[in-house]
Amino acid sequence: NAGVMQNPRHLVRRRGQEARLRCSPMKGHSHVYWYRQLPEEGLKFMVYLQKENIIDESGMPKERFSAEFPKEGPSILRIQQVVRGDSAAYFCASSPQNSGTADTQYFGPGTRLTVL
Amino acid sequence: GENVEQHPSTLSVQEGDSAVIKCTYSDSASNYFPWYKQELGKRPQLIIDIRSNVGEKKDQRIAVTLNKTAKHFSLHITETQPEDSAVYFCAASNTGTYKYIFGTGTRLKVLA
């Protein structure tokens, strides 16, 4: 009974490099959400995706950040030309098919990104 | 915009005492309110949730109450134990957007 999986768990990048974070939702879940957590702060919504569709990206910076959830494979959060301010824990969550009510989201273990 | 305020930011209680954490939300369309517990370096884990059609829900030592008129909801932990020490987050969501708006968290310390 695998939960939400994320990899890598820790990622170190130098300024200007690209960071690629992966998330595999729970079995049977088709909705993925990405959140960012800065040290000692709460979780901030970034983007909500369904298979092959971005539903809501209102929390994602317009530049350097992109997300996808292809028909096959994990969801990917990509950060180009990373800066020190991107250092944070990035959590992915998944939920089953939404049926007209807000569903419980189950979180992965997070990817801790450190930008040197 | 949508906002969830959470108080207190830190809370210390003696083992066996009760702990109460309060959240207030701004979006009147919110209809789902989960609570998550996050231990240091770990993932947020759902501990209890409540929907807007009920006023209270209880699960053993944990309970949540919701006041839709005042737009606030609270987490109650009774008979606290050292393993309850963690950061607790409230969140609000609604059917239209599905995304969670989280509170800023409460660091709970249960003193043995």
CSV table of C-alpha atoms in Angstrom, one decimal:
chain,number,residue,atom,x,y,z
A,1,ASN,CA,0.0,0.0,0.0
A,2,ALA,CA,2.4,2.6,-1.2
A,3,GLY,CA,1.7,6.2,-0.3
A,4,VAL,CA,2.7,9.3,-2.2
A,5,MET,CA,6.3,8.9,-3.3
A,6,GLN,CA,8.7,11.8,-4.0
A,7,ASN,CA,12.3,11.8,-5.2
A,8,PRO,CA,14.9,12.8,-4.6
A,9,ARG,CA,14.4,13.3,-0.9
A,10,HIS,CA,17.3,15.8,-0.8
A,11,LEU,CA,18.6,17.8,-3.7
A,12,VAL,CA,21.5,20.2,-3.7
A,13,ARG,CA,22.0,22.6,-6.6
A,14,ARG,CA,24.2,25.6,-7.3
A,15,ARG,CA,22.8,28.9,-8.3
A,16,GLY,CA,21.8,28.8,-12.0
A,17,GLN,CA,21.3,25.1,-12.2
A,18,GLU,CA,18.0,23.3,-12.8
A,19,ALA,CA,16.1,21.3,-10.2
A,20,ARG,CA,13.7,18.6,-11.1
A,21,LEU,CA,11.4,17.1,-8.5
A,22,ARG,CA,9.3,14.0,-9.0
A,23,CYS,CA,6.1,12.9,-7.4
A,24,SER,CA,4.2,9.7,-7.9
A,25,PRO,CA,0.7,9.9,-6.4
A,26,MET,CA,-1.0,7.1,-4.5
A,27,LYS,CA,-2.5,4.3,-6.5
A,28,GLY,CA,-5.9,5.3,-7.8
A,29,HIS,CA,-5.3,9.0,-7.3
A,30,SER,CA,-5.4,11.2,-10.4
A,31,HIS,CA,-5.0,14.7,-8.8
A,32,VAL,CA,-1.7,16.1,-7.7
A,33,TYR,CA,-0.9,19.2,-5.8
A,34,TRP,CA,2.5,20.9,-5.1
A,35,TYR,CA,3.2,22.9,-2.0
A,36,ARG,CA,6.3,24.8,-0.8
A,37,GLN,CA,7.4,25.1,2.8
A,38,LEU,CA,10.0,27.5,3.8
A,39,PRO,CA,11.9,26.9,7.1
A,40,GLU,CA,9.7,27.5,10.1
A,41,GLU,CA,6.7,28.4,7.9
A,42,GLY,CA,3.5,26.8,6.7
A,43,LEU,CA,2.8,25.2,3.4
A,44,LYS,CA,2.0,27.4,0.4
A,45,PHE,CA,0.0,26.1,-2.5
A,46,MET,CA,1.8,26.2,-5.8
A,47,VAL,CA,0.0,24.2,-8.5
A,48,TYR,CA,-2.8,21.7,-8.9
A,49,LEU,CA,-2.7,19.2,-11.8
A,50,GLN,CA,-4.7,16.3,-13.2
A,51,LYS,CA,-3.4,14.0,-15.9
A,52,GLU,CA,-2.1,16.1,-18.8
A,53,ASN,CA,-3.7,19.2,-17.4
A,54,ILE,CA,-2.8,22.1,-15.2
A,55,ILE,CA,-5.9,23.1,-13.3
A,56,ASP,CA,-4.7,25.9,-11.1
A,57,GLU,CA,-1.2,27.3,-11.1
A,58,SER,CA,-2.1,30.5,-9.2
A,59,GLY,CA,0.6,29.9,-6.5
A,60,MET,CA,3.5,29.2,-8.8
A,61,PRO,CA,5.9,32.0,-9.7
A,62,LYS,CA,5.5,33.0,-13.4
A,63,GLU,CA,9.1,32.6,-14.2
A,64,ARG,CA,11.5,29.7,-13.8
A,65,PHE,CA,8.9,27.3,-12.4
A,66,SER,CA,6.9,24.8,-14.4
A,67,ALA,CA,4.9,21.7,-13.6
A,68,GLU,CA,3.5,18.7,-15.5
A,69,PHE,CA,1.7,15.5,-14.9
A,70,PRO,CA,2.0,13.4,-18.1
A,71,LYS,CA,-0.3,10.6,-19.1
A,72,GLU,CA,2.4,8.1,-18.0
A,73,GLY,CA,4.9,8.6,-15.3
A,74,PRO,CA,5.2,10.9,-12.3
A,75,SER,CA,4.4,14.6,-11.9
A,76,ILE,CA,7.4,16.8,-12.3
A,77,LEU,CA,8.1,20.2,-10.7
A,78,ARG,CA,10.9,21.9,-12.6
A,79,ILE,CA,12.8,25.0,-11.3
A,80,GLN,CA,15.2,26.5,-13.8
A,81,GLN,CA,18.1,28.8,-12.9
A,82,VAL,CA,17.7,28.2,-9.2
A,83,VAL,CA,18.4,31.0,-6.7
A,84,ARG,CA,19.1,30.8,-3.0
A,85,GLY,CA,15.5,31.8,-2.2
A,86,ASP,CA,14.3,28.6,-3.8
A,87,SER,CA,15.7,26.6,-0.9
A,88,ALA,CA,12.7,25.0,0.8
A,89,ALA,CA,10.9,21.7,1.2
A,90,TYR,CA,8.6,20.9,-1.7
A,91,PHE,CA,5.7,18.6,-0.8
A,92,CYS,CA,3.5,16.8,-3.2
A,93,ALA,CA,0.0,15.7,-2.3
A,94,SER,CA,-2.5,13.5,-4.1
A,95,SER,CA,-6.2,12.9,-3.9
A,96,PRO,CA,-8.6,10.6,-5.7
A,97,GLN,CA,-11.0,11.7,-8.4
A,98,ASN,CA,-12.9,14.7,-7.0
A,99,SER,CA,-16.5,14.0,-7.0
A,100,GLY,CA,-17.9,17.4,-6.3
A,101,THR,CA,-16.6,17.7,-2.7
A,102,ALA,CA,-13.2,18.7,-1.5
A,103,ASP,CA,-11.1,15.5,-1.0
A,104,THR,CA,-8.5,14.7,1.5
A,105,GLN,CA,-5.0,15.2,0.3
A,106,TYR,CA,-2.3,12.8,1.2
A,107,PHE,CA,1.3,14.1,1.4
A,108,GLY,CA,4.5,12.7,0.2
A,109,PRO,CA,7.7,12.9,2.3
A,110,GLY,CA,8.9,16.0,0.5
A,111,THR,CA,12.0,17.0,-1.4
A,112,ARG,CA,14.4,19.3,0.5
A,113,LEU,CA,16.1,21.6,-2.0
A,114,THR,CA,19.2,23.4,-1.0
A,115,VAL,CA,20.7,26.0,-3.3
A,116,LEU,CA,24.3,26.8,-2.7
B,1,GLY,CA,-7.7,37.0,-1.0
B,2,GLU,CA,-8.1,33.7,0.8
B,3,ASN,CA,-6.4,33.5,4.2
B,4,VAL,CA,-6.3,31.3,7.2
B,5,GLU,CA,-5.0,32.6,10.6
B,6,GLN,CA,-3.9,30.2,13.2
B,7,HIS,CA,-3.2,30.8,16.9
B,8,PRO,CA,-1.2,30.3,19.0
B,9,SER,CA,2.1,29.9,17.2
B,10,THR,CA,3.6,28.0,20.1
B,11,LEU,CA,1.9,26.1,22.9
B,12,SER,CA,3.4,24.3,25.9
B,13,VAL,CA,1.3,22.1,28.1
B,14,GLN,CA,1.9,19.6,30.8
B,15,GLU,CA,1.4,16.0,30.0
B,16,GLY,CA,-2.2,15.0,30.7
B,17,ASP,CA,-3.5,18.5,30.1
B,18,SER,CA,-5.6,19.6,27.1
B,19,ALA,CA,-4.4,21.7,24.2
B,20,VAL,CA,-6.5,23.9,22.0
B,21,ILE,CA,-5.5,25.4,18.6
B,22,LYS,CA,-7.7,27.9,16.8
B,23,CYS,CA,-8.0,28.9,13.2
B,24,THR,CA,-10.1,31.5,11.4
B,25,TYR,CA,-10.7,31.5,7.6
B,26,SER,CA,-11.7,34.3,5.3
B,27,ASP,CA,-13.4,32.5,2.3
B,28,SER,CA,-17.0,31.9,3.2
B,29,ALA,CA,-17.1,29.2,0.4
B,30,SER,CA,-14.7,27.0,2.4
B,31,ASN,CA,-16.4,23.7,3.2
B,32,TYR,CA,-13.6,21.3,4.2
B,33,PHE,CA,-11.2,21.7,7.1
B,34,PRO,CA,-8.4,19.2,7.6
B,35,TRP,CA,-5.8,19.2,10.4
B,36,TYR,CA,-2.3,17.9,9.9
B,37,LYS,CA,0.5,17.0,12.3
B,38,GLN,CA,4.0,17.4,11.1
B,39,GLU,CA,7.0,16.1,13.0
B,40,LEU,CA,10.4,17.5,12.4
B,41,GLY,CA,11.6,16.6,8.9
B,42,LYS,CA,8.6,14.5,8.2
B,43,ARG,CA,5.5,14.8,5.9
B,44,PRO,CA,2.3,16.4,7.1
B,45,GLN,CA,-0.1,13.7,8.3
B,46,LEU,CA,-3.8,14.1,8.5
B,47,ILE,CA,-5.1,13.6,12.0
B,48,ILE,CA,-8.7,14.7,11.7
B,49,ASP,CA,-11.0,16.7,9.3
B,50,ILE,CA,-14.4,18.2,9.3
B,51,ARG,CA,-16.9,19.2,6.6
B,52,SER,CA,-19.1,22.3,6.8
B,53,ASN,CA,-22.3,20.2,7.3
B,54,VAL,CA,-21.3,19.2,10.8
B,55,GLY,CA,-20.3,21.2,13.8
B,56,GLU,CA,-18.1,18.8,15.7
B,57,LYS,CA,-16.2,15.6,15.1
B,58,LYS,CA,-14.3,13.4,17.6
B,59,ASP,CA,-11.7,10.7,17.2
B,60,GLN,CA,-10.4,9.3,20.6
B,61,ARG,CA,-8.4,12.1,22.2
B,62,ILE,CA,-8.8,14.5,19.2
B,63,ALA,CA,-11.8,16.6,18.4
B,64,VAL,CA,-12.5,19.4,16.0
B,65,THR,CA,-15.3,22.0,16.2
B,66,LEU,CA,-16.5,24.3,13.4
B,67,ASN,CA,-18.4,27.6,13.7
B,68,LYS,CA,-19.5,28.5,10.2
B,69,THR,CA,-21.1,31.8,11.2
B,70,ALA,CA,-17.9,33.0,12.8
B,71,LYS,CA,-15.7,31.3,10.3
B,72,HIS,CA,-13.5,29.6,12.8
B,73,PHE,CA,-12.6,26.1,13.7
B,74,SER,CA,-10.6,24.6,16.5
B,75,LEU,CA,-8.5,21.5,17.3
B,76,HIS,CA,-8.8,20.0,20.8
B,77,ILE,CA,-6.4,17.4,22.1
B,78,THR,CA,-7.2,15.9,25.5
B,79,GLU,CA,-4.9,13.9,27.8
B,80,THR,CA,-1.8,15.1,25.9
B,81,GLN,CA,1.2,12.8,25.7
B,82,PRO,CA,4.8,13.6,24.8
B,83,GLU,CA,4.4,12.0,21.4
B,84,ASP,CA,1.8,14.7,20.6
B,85,SER,CA,4.7,17.2,20.4
B,86,ALA,CA,4.8,18.4,16.8
B,87,VAL,CA,3.7,21.3,14.6
B,88,TYR,CA,0.0,21.3,13.8
B,89,PHE,CA,-1.4,22.9,10.7
B,90,CYS,CA,-5.0,23.8,10.0
B,91,ALA,CA,-6.2,24.2,6.4
B,92,ALA,CA,-9.4,25.3,4.5
B,93,SER,CA,-10.6,24.2,1.1
B,94,ASN,CA,-13.7,24.4,-1.0
B,95,THR,CA,-15.3,22.4,-3.7
B,96,GLY,CA,-14.5,25.0,-6.4
B,97,THR,CA,-10.8,25.3,-6.0
B,98,TYR,CA,-9.7,22.1,-4.1
B,99,LYS,CA,-6.4,23.7,-3.1
B,100,TYR,CA,-5.7,23.9,0.6
B,101,ILE,CA,-5.0,27.3,2.3
B,102,PHE,CA,-2.9,26.5,5.3
B,103,GLY,CA,-2.5,28.3,8.6
B,104,THR,CA,0.9,29.2,9.8
B,105,GLY,CA,1.2,26.3,12.2
B,106,THR,CA,1.3,25.8,16.0
B,107,ARG,CA,4.3,24.2,17.6
B,108,LEU,CA,3.0,22.1,20.4
B,109,LYS,CA,5.3,21.0,23.2
B,110,VAL,CA,4.0,18.5,25.8
B,111,LEU,CA,6.2,18.5,28.8
B,112,ALA,CA,6.6,15.3,30.7
